[in-house]
Short mmCIF file of C-alpha atoms and ligand atoms in Angstrom, two decimals:
data_model
loop_
_atom_site.label_atom_id
_atom_site.label_comp_id
_atom_site.label_asym_id
_atom_site.label_seq_id
_atom_site.Cartn_x
_atom_site.Cartn_y
_atom_site.Cartn_z
CA UNK A 1 -52.35 8.69 22.21
CA UNK A 2 -53.78 5.21 22.01
CA UNK A 3 -56.72 6.21 24.17
CA UNK A 4 -57.54 9.18 21.96
CA UNK A 5 -57.48 7.01 18.87
CA UNK A 6 -59.75 4.48 20.49
CA UNK A 7 -62.30 7.12 21.45
CA UNK A 8 -62.12 8.67 18.00
CA UNK A 9 -62.60 5.31 16.35
CA UNK A 10 -65.56 4.57 18.57
CA UNK A 11 -67.14 7.94 17.84
CA UNK A 12 -66.69 7.51 14.12
CA UNK A 13 -68.13 4.03 14.11
CA UNK A 14 -71.01 5.15 16.22
CA UNK A 15 -71.76 8.08 13.92
CA UNK A 16 -71.47 5.86 10.94
CA UNK A 17 -73.87 3.28 12.25
CA UNK A 18 -76.47 5.60 13.66
CA UNK A 19 -76.37 8.67 11.49
CA UNK A 20 -75.14 7.63 8.08
CA UNK A 21 -76.46 4.16 7.43
CA UNK A 22 -77.78 5.23 4.04
CA UNK A 23 -74.49 6.66 2.84
CA UNK A 24 -72.48 4.32 0.63
CA UNK A 25 -69.43 2.96 2.43
CA UNK A 26 -66.55 5.23 1.39
CA UNK A 27 -63.43 3.23 0.84
CA UNK A 28 -60.08 4.76 1.62
CA UNK A 29 -58.52 5.23 -1.85
CA UNK A 30 -55.30 3.83 -0.45
CA UNK A 31 -56.92 0.56 0.47
CA UNK A 32 -58.22 0.06 -3.01
CA UNK A 33 -54.75 -0.04 -4.54
CA UNK A 34 -52.97 -3.30 -3.82
CA UNK A 35 -49.54 -1.86 -4.70
CA UNK A 36 -49.95 0.94 -2.17
CA UNK A 37 -51.26 -1.52 0.36
CA UNK A 38 -48.27 -3.78 -0.19
CA UNK A 39 -45.81 -0.89 0.06
CA UNK A 40 -47.22 0.02 3.47
CA UNK A 41 -47.27 -3.61 4.57
CA UNK A 42 -43.68 -4.32 3.52
CA UNK A 43 -42.37 -1.07 5.05
CA UNK A 44 -44.14 -1.78 8.31
CA UNK A 45 -43.80 -5.52 8.73
CA UNK A 46 -40.41 -6.15 7.16
CA UNK A 47 -38.53 -2.89 7.67
CA UNK A 48 -34.79 -3.06 7.04
CA UNK A 49 -34.13 0.47 8.27
CA UNK A 50 -32.55 -0.34 11.63
CA UNK A 51 -30.23 -2.90 10.09
CA UNK A 52 -29.22 -0.61 7.22
CA UNK A 53 -28.65 2.27 9.64
CA UNK A 54 -26.42 0.15 11.84
CA UNK A 55 -24.36 -1.10 8.93
CA UNK A 56 -23.94 2.33 7.38
CA UNK A 57 -23.59 4.63 10.40
CA UNK A 58 -22.03 2.34 13.01
CA UNK A 59 -19.94 -0.10 10.99
CA UNK A 60 -18.84 2.05 8.03
CA UNK A 61 -19.16 5.43 9.76
CA UNK A 62 -18.97 8.94 8.32
CA UNK A 63 -18.52 9.37 4.60
CA UNK A 64 -16.22 12.28 3.91
CA UNK A 65 -15.51 12.78 0.21
CA UNK A 66 -12.22 11.10 -0.71
CA UNK A 67 -12.08 8.97 2.45
CA UNK A 68 -11.83 5.16 2.40
CA UNK A 69 -15.16 5.04 4.27
CA UNK A 70 -16.89 6.83 1.40
CA UNK A 71 -15.56 4.16 -0.93
CA UNK A 72 -16.66 1.39 1.44
CA UNK A 73 -20.14 2.88 1.56
CA UNK A 74 -20.41 2.86 -2.24
CA UNK A 75 -19.39 -0.79 -2.33
CA UNK A 76 -21.76 -1.64 0.51
CA UNK A 77 -24.69 0.02 -1.30
CA UNK A 78 -24.04 -1.86 -4.54
CA UNK A 79 -23.84 -5.15 -2.60
CA UNK A 80 -27.11 -4.37 -0.80
CA UNK A 81 -28.89 -3.67 -4.07
CA UNK A 82 -27.47 -6.84 -5.56
CA UNK A 83 -28.89 -8.75 -2.59
CA UNK A 84 -32.30 -7.31 -3.45
CA UNK A 85 -31.89 -8.19 -7.14
CA UNK A 86 -31.59 -4.56 -8.12
CA UNK A 87 -28.96 -3.62 -10.71
CA UNK A 88 -26.56 -1.04 -9.29
CA UNK A 89 -23.16 0.38 -10.08
CA UNK A 90 -20.68 2.97 -8.96
CA UNK A 91 -20.23 5.64 -11.58
CA UNK A 92 -17.01 7.60 -11.43
CA UNK A 93 -17.38 11.36 -11.85
CA UNK A 94 -14.20 12.84 -10.44
CA UNK A 95 -11.24 12.79 -8.07
CA UNK A 96 -10.61 14.15 -4.62
CA UNK A 97 -7.82 14.48 -2.13
CA UNK A 98 -7.73 11.21 -0.20
CA UNK A 99 -7.57 11.53 3.57
CA UNK A 100 -8.30 9.14 6.38
CA UNK A 101 -9.17 10.25 9.87
CA UNK A 102 -7.26 8.57 12.67
CA UNK A 103 -7.16 9.01 16.42
CA UNK A 104 -7.68 12.45 17.97
CA UNK A 105 -6.59 12.59 21.57
CA UNK A 106 -6.40 15.90 23.39
CA UNK A 107 -5.46 16.26 27.06
CA UNK A 108 -4.85 19.17 29.36
CA UNK A 109 -1.80 18.26 31.39
CA UNK A 110 -1.29 21.50 33.37
CA UNK A 111 -2.32 23.12 35.67
CA UNK A 112 -4.19 19.85 36.23
CA UNK A 113 -4.96 16.83 34.16
CA UNK A 114 -8.14 16.50 32.16
CA UNK A 115 -8.88 14.67 28.93
CA UNK A 116 -10.62 17.11 26.61
CA UNK A 117 -13.52 16.50 24.30
CA UNK A 118 -12.41 17.42 20.82
CA UNK A 119 -11.17 16.18 17.49
CA UNK A 120 -9.13 17.25 14.52
CA UNK A 121 -11.06 18.82 11.66
CA UNK A 122 -11.47 16.97 8.38
CA UNK A 123 -8.27 17.02 6.28
CA UNK A 124 -6.24 18.19 9.25
CA UNK A 125 -2.58 17.23 9.20
CA UNK A 126 -1.71 14.81 11.99
CA UNK A 127 1.09 15.01 14.53
CA UNK A 128 3.30 12.49 12.73
CA UNK A 129 2.75 9.60 15.11
CA UNK A 130 3.85 11.65 18.11
CA UNK A 131 2.13 13.40 20.96
CA UNK A 132 2.83 17.11 20.78
CA UNK A 133 2.77 19.17 23.95
CA UNK A 134 2.66 22.93 24.25
CA UNK A 135 1.31 25.92 26.15
CA UNK A 136 -2.00 27.42 25.19
CA UNK A 137 -2.22 31.04 24.03
CA UNK A 138 -5.19 33.16 23.08
CA UNK A 139 -5.12 35.03 19.78
CA UNK A 140 -3.97 38.48 20.94
CA UNK A 141 -5.95 41.67 20.54
CA UNK A 142 -3.46 43.70 18.52
CA UNK A 143 -3.72 47.26 17.21
CA UNK A 144 -3.24 46.35 13.56
CA UNK A 145 -1.70 43.87 11.13
CA UNK A 146 1.81 45.29 11.67
CA UNK A 147 1.50 44.64 15.38
CA UNK A 148 0.25 41.15 14.63
CA UNK A 149 3.30 40.42 12.46
CA UNK A 150 5.45 41.52 15.39
CA UNK A 151 3.56 39.17 17.71
CA UNK A 152 3.58 36.14 15.36
CA UNK A 153 6.98 34.72 16.39
CA UNK A 154 5.65 34.23 19.93
CA UNK A 155 3.20 31.65 18.53
CA UNK A 156 6.13 29.27 18.07
CA UNK A 157 5.56 25.96 19.84
CA UNK A 158 2.19 27.11 21.19
CA UNK A 159 -1.38 25.98 20.66
CA UNK A 160 -3.32 29.07 19.65
CA UNK A 161 -6.98 29.52 20.57
CA UNK A 162 -8.66 31.31 17.66
CA UNK A 163 -12.36 31.19 18.62
CA UNK A 164 -14.27 33.48 20.92
CA UNK A 165 -14.98 32.10 24.35
CA UNK A 166 -18.77 31.69 24.47
CA UNK A 167 -20.26 33.35 27.54
CA UNK A 168 -22.73 30.50 28.04
CA UNK A 169 -22.92 26.84 27.10
CA UNK A 170 -26.67 26.89 27.59
CA UNK A 171 -28.72 27.16 24.42
CA UNK A 172 -31.03 30.15 24.13
CA UNK A 173 -34.13 27.98 24.52
CA UNK A 174 -32.82 26.99 27.95
CA UNK A 175 -32.35 30.66 28.93
CA UNK A 176 -35.77 31.44 27.53
CA UNK A 177 -37.27 28.85 29.82
CA UNK A 178 -35.47 29.61 33.07
CA UNK A 179 -33.77 33.02 33.05
CA UNK A 180 -35.44 36.23 34.13
CA UNK A 181 -36.23 38.33 31.10
CA UNK A 182 -33.68 40.89 32.26
CA UNK A 183 -30.77 38.49 32.62
CA UNK A 184 -31.52 36.80 29.27
CA UNK A 185 -31.55 40.20 27.55
CA UNK A 186 -28.36 41.21 29.36
CA UNK A 187 -26.58 37.98 28.33
CA UNK A 188 -27.59 38.39 24.68
CA UNK A 189 -26.43 41.99 24.63
CA UNK A 190 -23.07 41.13 26.15
CA UNK A 191 -22.65 38.19 23.81
CA UNK A 192 -23.39 40.38 20.79
CA UNK A 193 -20.76 42.83 22.01
CA UNK A 194 -18.21 40.03 22.49
CA UNK A 195 -18.99 38.59 19.07
CA UNK A 196 -18.37 41.95 17.39
CA UNK A 197 -15.19 42.48 19.38
CA UNK A 198 -13.87 39.04 18.41
CA UNK A 199 -14.62 39.62 14.74
CA UNK A 200 -12.70 42.87 15.02
CA UNK A 201 -9.80 41.12 16.77
CA UNK A 202 -9.60 38.65 13.88
CA UNK A 203 -9.82 41.44 11.33
CA UNK A 204 -7.02 43.45 12.88
CA UNK A 205 -4.59 40.56 12.37
CA UNK A 206 -4.88 41.22 8.64
CA UNK A 207 -5.94 37.63 8.03
CA UNK A 208 -9.25 35.86 7.46
CA UNK A 209 -10.65 32.74 9.12
CA UNK A 210 -9.14 30.85 6.21
CA UNK A 211 -5.68 32.43 6.13
CA UNK A 212 -5.05 32.95 9.86
CA UNK A 213 -4.44 29.23 10.67
CA UNK A 214 -1.91 29.09 7.83
CA UNK A 215 -0.11 32.20 9.14
CA UNK A 216 0.05 30.63 12.60
CA UNK A 217 1.52 27.36 11.37
CA UNK A 218 4.08 29.26 9.27
CA UNK A 219 5.10 31.06 12.45
CA UNK A 220 5.76 27.67 14.06
CA UNK A 221 2.61 27.19 16.14
CA UNK A 222 2.19 23.64 17.44
CA UNK A 223 -1.42 23.66 16.40
CA UNK A 224 -4.60 25.66 15.95
CA UNK A 225 -7.42 25.23 18.48
CA UNK A 226 -10.96 26.33 17.82
CA UNK A 227 -14.49 25.73 19.02
CA UNK A 228 -17.40 26.07 16.62
CA UNK A 229 -20.35 25.84 18.95
CA UNK A 230 -23.59 24.79 17.29
CA UNK A 231 -25.71 26.54 19.96
CA UNK A 232 -26.99 23.33 21.56
CA UNK A 233 -25.76 21.38 24.58
CA UNK A 234 -22.66 19.42 23.58
CA UNK A 235 -22.92 20.12 19.87
CA UNK A 236 -20.08 21.52 17.76
CA UNK A 237 -19.89 21.79 14.00
CA UNK A 238 -16.90 20.01 12.48
CA UNK A 239 -15.77 21.20 9.06
CA UNK A 240 -12.43 21.12 7.25
CA UNK A 241 -8.98 22.38 8.31
CA UNK A 242 -6.94 25.00 6.46
CA UNK A 243 -3.57 24.15 8.02
CA UNK A 244 -1.12 22.14 5.93
CA UNK A 245 1.47 20.94 8.47
CA UNK A 246 0.10 21.23 12.00
CA UNK A 247 -3.23 19.97 13.33
CA UNK A 248 -6.37 22.08 13.63
CA UNK A 249 -8.56 20.73 16.41
CA UNK A 250 -12.05 21.61 17.54
CA UNK A 251 -12.70 21.43 21.28
CA UNK A 252 -16.10 21.32 22.95
CA UNK A 253 -17.44 24.59 24.30
CA UNK A 254 -16.99 23.37 27.86
CA UNK A 255 -13.34 22.38 27.52
CA UNK A 256 -12.50 25.31 25.27
CA UNK A 257 -13.91 27.68 27.88
CA UNK A 258 -11.84 25.95 30.55
CA UNK A 259 -8.60 26.47 28.58
CA UNK A 260 -9.55 30.02 27.75
CA UNK A 261 -10.29 31.06 31.34
CA UNK A 262 -7.16 29.37 32.68
CA UNK A 263 -5.07 31.20 30.08
CA UNK A 264 -6.71 34.51 30.91
CA UNK A 265 -6.11 34.08 34.64
CA UNK A 266 -2.43 33.37 34.02
CA UNK A 267 -2.43 29.64 34.79
CA UNK A 268 -0.93 28.88 31.38
CA UNK A 269 -2.56 25.58 30.58
CA UNK A 270 -0.53 23.03 28.70
CA UNK A 271 -2.15 20.55 26.35
CA UNK A 272 -0.89 17.51 24.55
CA UNK A 273 -2.35 16.52 21.22
CA UNK A 274 -2.10 13.27 19.35
CA UNK A 275 -3.73 13.42 15.94
CA UNK A 276 -3.34 10.66 13.42
CA UNK A 277 -4.29 11.37 9.84
CA UNK A 278 -3.33 9.64 6.67
CA UNK A 279 -3.02 11.24 3.26
CA UNK A 280 -4.13 8.50 0.89
CA UNK A 281 -3.32 10.18 -2.41
CA UNK A 282 -5.77 10.97 -5.16
CA UNK A 283 -8.99 9.03 -4.69
CA UNK A 284 -11.77 8.50 -7.18
CA UNK A 285 -15.24 9.83 -6.49
CA UNK A 286 -18.47 8.07 -7.40
CA UNK A 287 -22.23 8.11 -7.47
CA UNK A 288 -24.01 4.86 -6.69
CA UNK A 289 -26.82 4.45 -9.20
CA UNK A 290 -29.39 1.65 -8.97
CA UNK A 291 -32.07 0.78 -11.48
CA UNK A 292 -35.39 -1.03 -11.79
CA UNK A 293 -35.96 -1.10 -15.52
CA UNK A 294 -39.23 0.22 -16.93
CA UNK A 295 -41.36 -2.13 -19.01
CA UNK A 296 -43.51 0.26 -21.09
CA UNK A 297 -41.41 3.41 -21.12
CA UNK A 298 -37.90 2.30 -20.18
CA UNK A 299 -36.45 5.56 -21.46
CA UNK A 300 -38.43 7.73 -19.08
CA UNK A 301 -37.14 8.04 -15.54
CA UNK A 302 -38.31 8.44 -11.99
CA UNK A 303 -35.34 9.18 -9.74
CA UNK A 304 -35.09 8.65 -6.00
CA UNK A 305 -32.29 10.88 -4.82
CA UNK A 306 -30.21 11.45 -1.68
CA UNK A 307 -26.59 12.39 -1.19
CA UNK A 308 -24.40 9.68 0.22
CA UNK A 309 -21.43 11.65 1.54
CA UNK A 310 -21.26 13.44 4.87
CA UNK A 311 -19.05 15.53 7.13
CA UNK A 312 -17.18 13.40 9.61
CA UNK A 313 -17.58 14.86 13.11
CA UNK A 314 -20.37 12.35 13.78
CA UNK A 315 -21.43 9.53 11.50
CA UNK A 316 -23.60 11.51 9.09
CA UNK A 317 -26.73 9.90 10.53
CA UNK A 318 -29.25 12.63 9.70
CA UNK A 319 -27.14 14.29 7.01
CA UNK A 320 -27.69 12.32 5.02
CA UNK A 321 -27.84 8.81 6.40
CA UNK A 322 -31.59 9.09 6.84
CA UNK A 323 -32.21 10.33 3.29
CA UNK A 324 -30.05 7.46 2.09
CA UNK A 325 -32.05 4.95 4.13
CA UNK A 326 -35.34 6.33 2.82
CA UNK A 327 -34.32 5.84 -0.79
CA UNK A 328 -32.67 2.44 -0.29
CA UNK A 329 -35.67 1.12 1.61
CA UNK A 330 -38.07 2.57 -0.98
CA UNK A 331 -36.12 0.83 -3.77
CA UNK A 332 -36.08 -2.47 -1.88
CA UNK A 333 -39.83 -2.29 -1.33
CA UNK A 334 -40.58 -1.25 -4.92
CA UNK A 335 -38.53 -4.13 -6.31
CA UNK A 336 -40.51 -6.52 -4.13
CA UNK A 337 -44.05 -5.25 -4.64
CA UNK A 338 -43.80 -3.39 -7.98
CA UNK A 339 -41.05 -5.19 -9.88
CA UNK A 340 -42.20 -4.18 -13.38
CA UNK A 341 -42.66 -0.42 -13.34
CA UNK A 342 -43.96 1.37 -16.42
CA UNK A 343 -41.07 3.81 -16.38
CA UNK A 344 -37.51 3.13 -15.22
CA UNK A 345 -36.97 3.87 -11.55
CA UNK A 346 -33.44 4.99 -10.69
CA UNK A 347 -31.90 5.67 -7.35
CA UNK A 348 -29.00 8.13 -7.09
CA UNK A 349 -26.73 8.15 -4.05
CA UNK A 350 -24.60 11.18 -4.87
CA UNK A 351 -21.04 11.86 -3.82
CA UNK A 352 -19.69 15.17 -2.54
CA UNK A 353 -22.96 17.05 -2.07
CA UNK A 354 -21.37 18.80 0.90
CA UNK A 355 -18.75 20.52 -1.26
CA UNK A 356 -21.32 21.87 -3.75
CA UNK A 357 -23.72 19.20 -5.12
CA UNK A 358 -20.82 17.78 -7.12
CA UNK A 359 -22.04 14.22 -7.67
CA UNK A 360 -25.52 15.21 -8.84
CA UNK A 361 -24.21 18.06 -10.99
CA UNK A 362 -21.86 15.61 -12.64
CA UNK A 363 -24.71 13.14 -13.20
CA UNK A 364 -26.82 15.87 -14.83
CA UNK A 365 -23.90 16.86 -17.04
CA UNK A 366 -22.99 13.27 -17.96
CA UNK A 367 -26.51 11.99 -18.69
CA UNK A 368 -28.45 14.51 -20.79
CA UNK A 369 -30.45 11.64 -22.30
CA UNK A 370 -31.77 10.75 -18.85
CA UNK A 371 -32.28 14.32 -17.68
CA UNK A 372 -34.42 15.14 -20.75
CA UNK A 373 -36.67 12.23 -19.95
CA UNK A 374 -37.15 12.61 -16.23
CA UNK A 375 -40.69 12.16 -15.06
CA UNK A 376 -39.83 13.27 -11.52
CA UNK A 377 -36.98 13.39 -9.01
CA UNK A 378 -37.64 13.05 -5.28
CA UNK A 379 -34.78 14.10 -3.04
CA UNK A 380 -34.60 13.97 0.74
CA UNK A 381 -31.87 15.68 2.70
CA UNK A 382 -32.83 17.64 5.76
CA UNK A 383 -32.86 15.28 8.62
CA UNK A 384 -34.67 12.38 10.16
CA UNK A 385 -38.11 13.99 10.41
CA UNK A 386 -41.24 12.99 8.58
CA UNK A 387 -41.88 15.00 5.44
CA UNK A 388 -43.97 18.10 6.08
CA UNK A 389 -43.24 20.32 3.09
CA UNK A 390 -43.37 19.87 -0.63
CA UNK A 391 -42.85 22.71 -3.08
CA UNK A 392 -43.57 22.64 -6.80
CA UNK A 393 -40.11 24.18 -7.39
CA UNK A 394 -41.53 26.74 -9.80
CA UNK A 395 -42.97 24.21 -12.26
CA UNK A 396 -46.26 25.72 -13.33
CA UNK A 397 -48.26 22.50 -13.58
CA UNK A 398 -46.61 20.57 -10.77
CA UNK A 399 -49.78 21.12 -8.76
CA UNK A 400 -51.72 18.85 -11.06
CA UNK A 401 -49.51 15.78 -10.91
CA UNK A 402 -48.00 16.09 -7.45
CA UNK A 403 -51.37 16.44 -5.72
CA UNK A 404 -52.78 13.57 -7.74
CA UNK A 405 -49.88 11.32 -6.75
CA UNK A 406 -50.06 12.50 -3.15
CA UNK A 407 -53.73 11.57 -2.96
CA UNK A 408 -52.63 7.92 -3.05
CA UNK A 409 -50.52 8.31 0.07
CA UNK A 410 -52.13 7.09 3.32
CA UNK A 411 -53.84 9.88 5.18
CA UNK A 412 -51.59 10.04 8.28
CA UNK A 413 -48.53 10.53 6.07
CA UNK A 414 -50.21 12.81 3.52
CA UNK A 415 -52.14 15.22 5.74
CA UNK A 416 -49.18 16.85 7.54
CA UNK A 417 -47.53 17.69 4.20
CA UNK A 418 -47.91 21.36 3.41
CA UNK A 419 -47.71 21.94 -0.32
CA UNK A 420 -46.71 25.13 -2.10
CA UNK A 421 -47.49 25.62 -5.80
CA UNK A 422 -45.93 26.52 -8.05
CA UNK A 423 -43.29 27.50 -5.48
CA UNK A 424 -39.87 28.82 -6.44
CA UNK A 425 -37.05 26.89 -8.08
CA UNK A 426 -34.39 25.95 -5.53
CA UNK A 427 -30.95 27.15 -6.57
CA UNK A 428 -29.06 25.06 -4.04
CA UNK A 429 -29.36 23.40 -0.68
CA UNK A 430 -29.36 19.86 -1.96
CA UNK A 431 -29.21 17.70 -5.06
CA UNK A 432 -32.72 18.34 -6.39
CA UNK A 433 -31.37 21.78 -7.36
CA UNK A 434 -28.96 20.21 -9.87
CA UNK A 435 -31.96 18.78 -11.73
CA UNK A 436 -34.21 21.83 -11.34
CA UNK A 437 -31.47 23.98 -12.91
CA UNK A 438 -31.55 21.65 -15.92
CA UNK A 439 -35.34 22.16 -16.17
CA UNK A 440 -36.22 18.66 -14.93
CA UNK A 441 -39.11 18.32 -12.48
CA UNK A 442 -37.26 17.65 -9.25
CA UNK A 443 -38.67 18.01 -5.76
CA UNK A 444 -37.47 18.11 -2.21
CA UNK A 445 -39.26 15.96 0.36
CA UNK A 446 -38.67 18.37 3.20
CA UNK A 447 -38.63 17.15 6.79
CA UNK A 448 -39.83 18.28 10.17
CA UNK A 449 -36.70 19.71 11.75
CA UNK A 450 -36.13 17.76 15.01
CA UNK A 451 -33.57 20.47 15.97
CA UNK A 452 -31.60 19.53 12.87
CA UNK A 453 -29.75 22.84 12.40
CA UNK A 454 -28.59 23.04 16.00
CA UNK A 455 -27.96 19.48 17.05
CA UNK A 456 -27.16 17.29 14.09
CA UNK A 457 -26.43 19.23 10.90
CA UNK A 458 -22.64 18.93 10.38
CA UNK A 459 -22.07 18.30 14.10
CA UNK A 460 -20.23 15.83 16.27
CA UNK A 461 -23.66 14.69 17.48
CA UNK A 462 -24.99 13.46 14.13
CA UNK A 463 -25.13 9.84 15.18
CA UNK A 464 -27.35 6.74 15.02
CA UNK A 465 -29.25 7.58 18.23
CA UNK A 466 -30.71 10.74 16.60
CA UNK A 467 -32.56 8.73 13.96
CA UNK A 468 -36.32 8.64 14.47
CA UNK A 469 -37.12 5.40 12.75
CA UNK A 470 -40.91 5.80 12.64
CA UNK A 471 -40.49 9.06 10.73
CA UNK A 472 -37.94 7.53 8.38
CA UNK A 473 -40.36 4.64 7.79
CA UNK A 474 -43.11 7.08 6.85
CA UNK A 475 -40.74 8.76 4.44
CA UNK A 476 -39.79 5.47 2.80
CA UNK A 477 -43.49 4.73 2.28
CA UNK A 478 -44.01 8.22 0.86
CA UNK A 479 -41.02 7.98 -1.49
CA UNK A 480 -42.05 4.53 -2.71
CA UNK A 481 -45.64 5.58 -3.39
CA UNK A 482 -44.63 8.80 -5.14
CA UNK A 483 -42.19 6.85 -7.33
CA UNK A 484 -44.87 4.27 -8.08
CA UNK A 485 -47.39 6.95 -8.99
CA UNK A 486 -44.92 8.92 -11.11
CA UNK A 487 -44.02 5.73 -12.92
CA UNK A 488 -47.66 4.78 -13.60
CA UNK A 489 -48.89 8.20 -14.68
CA UNK A 490 -50.33 7.93 -18.22
CA UNK A 491 -48.91 11.36 -19.07
CA UNK A 492 -45.40 12.69 -19.10
CA UNK A 493 -45.04 15.49 -16.54
CA UNK A 494 -45.13 19.09 -17.70
CA UNK A 495 -41.89 21.06 -17.41
CA UNK A 496 -43.45 24.42 -18.03
CA UNK A 497 -41.82 27.01 -15.80
CA UNK A 498 -43.83 29.64 -13.98
CA UNK A 499 -43.01 33.30 -14.44
CA UNK A 500 -40.88 34.13 -11.45
CA UNK A 501 -41.57 37.15 -9.28
CA UNK A 502 -39.52 40.33 -9.62
CA UNK A 503 -36.34 39.98 -7.56
CA UNK A 504 -35.00 42.34 -4.88
CA UNK A 505 -33.27 44.51 -7.50
CA UNK A 506 -36.48 44.93 -9.50
CA UNK A 507 -35.37 42.62 -12.31
CA UNK A 508 -37.51 39.71 -13.52
CA UNK A 509 -36.69 36.58 -11.53
CA UNK A 510 -34.39 34.19 -13.39
CA UNK A 511 -34.45 30.40 -13.36
CA UNK A 512 -31.26 29.00 -11.77
CA UNK A 513 -28.53 28.10 -14.27
CA UNK A 514 -26.94 24.63 -14.32
CA UNK A 515 -23.54 24.75 -12.66
CA UNK A 516 -20.40 22.76 -13.29
CA UNK A 517 -19.36 20.23 -10.68
CA UNK A 518 -15.91 20.32 -9.13
CA UNK A 519 -14.38 17.20 -10.65
CA UNK A 520 -11.03 17.50 -8.97
CA UNK A 521 -11.30 18.65 -5.41
CA UNK A 522 -9.29 19.27 -2.26
CA UNK A 523 -5.99 19.49 -4.10
CA UNK A 524 -4.16 22.80 -4.29
ZN1 ZN B 601 -27.13 16.96 3.45
#
C-alpha cells in the first residue's frame, strides 16, 4: 500500500509541476478549517480508543440490561465524561429483572471425559451452587403432541438436546472455496431437508421454541441443551433462556455434534453442568446522557447516539462497544477542540436497545422539548467497520445539509460513503429509528460489515480482538465533524418528509409511528 501511495503522490506532484503550473493551488477544503484539522489531529495523535475499549469490554464486560455490569458501565461513562469536563448523568427510564451471570462449566463425563465449550443463556436459572449430572437425550421424533405428552416423563433427570445437529461446522464460504460444486450442492440440499425435518419434529411436540423448554423443565428435565450456530467457525449466538428453574445452556457446534452423535449411536453420554446465576431483584435502567452546552442556540440539539447495552455471550465489543467508543471519543475530541458549539451537542448512550430500542424510545417520550429542536442525530450500531453508507431516512431535504456537512470530512473517510437520498425512514434496527418515528432528522452511520452478522452480532465471539481500531478512529473523526458541522449550520435542518413509495399491498407508504418503550421488562 505504502508503495502505491508513494508512486501516486509522485505522479500527482509531477503532473502538478509540469502540466498545471498556471492553475491556482487548490487547497483541500478540510485543511482550511482549523476545527476539522484539530479533530483529525486529536483523533490520530491522542486517541483514547484502545484504553476505553479495554476498560469497557475487558474490565467491565458485557452489558446485559438489568445486570450489575450494565450499571457499572453507566457509572464508568459518567466518570469518563467528568474527567473530560463534560457534564453527564444517568437518566432513569425504567426497571428490569436483575440477573447476574456466574460460572458456566459443562463437562462430558461419559463415555469419556471432555470439557465442553458452552455457557448458560442470559437469564438462565443456575444449578443452585451444585454440579448437576445427567444423561443426554435427543428430543424425540414423535407422531403428534399426544405422543409427546406420553414421552415427557422420560425427560426426568435428563439433559435434553433441542437443536438440530448441523451436518457441517464449516461455513458456506469455506465449502464454496474448497468443495466440488456437486458435493457443496448435495450438502446444502441435505441440510435443507434436515432443517425442515427438525422444524417438523419441534412442531409435532405441540410446543414452540419458547414453550418447549418450559414443558421439559416441568417434566423434571435436568436442563435444556441447545446450539445456535451462527454459521461461522466457532461462533454461536447467545440469547435469553425461557426456563424458570433449570439451566438452559448453549454448546458449541463441535461439542453439541459430539454429544448428539454419541447419543444416536447408543453411547449415552453423561454431562455435568455447573451454572451459577444470581437473581438480583428489580434493577433500574438508565440512559447515560452527556452534554456540551451550545452558546448561540443552546435549545437546539445535535445528538451523538449509540446504544450502550449488549447481549452477554461475548463482551459486546462490536455490538455496540464500537458505536459507544465512536461517540465517546467524538465527544472528548469536540470538548477539546470545539468547546463552545453554537448548538448544544448531546451524547446518548441508550439502555436496552436489544429488547426493542427501549432507552431511546423512552428518551424521545420523556424529552419532547429536545426532540422538537433536534438539528440532527447520528447513530452508529452495526459493527466495527468504517462507515460506508448514509441514508437520508426519507427526509426530503436531507440531501442538501448532509452532503454539505460531509464535504468537510477528509477525502479518505468521505469518499467510500455511499449516500442515498431521500432514502426511506428506518422503522427499527437501532436507536435512530426512535427519533425518525418522531419526525426528527436522525441518521445511521452504517458500517462496512467485517462479517458482523456471522461472527460477532450477538455471538460468543463479540470480543475486544474483533475491534478494528483504525476504522473506529475514522468513524470518531466522521462523527465529530458531522456534529461540528450540524452545530455550526446557519439554518435549522428541514424536517420535510418525502412522499413514500406505494407499499407491497398497494397502499401509500406510511411514516413509522413512534412506539412506546417497555419500561418494566423481564418480569412475568
Ligand atoms: Zn446493536
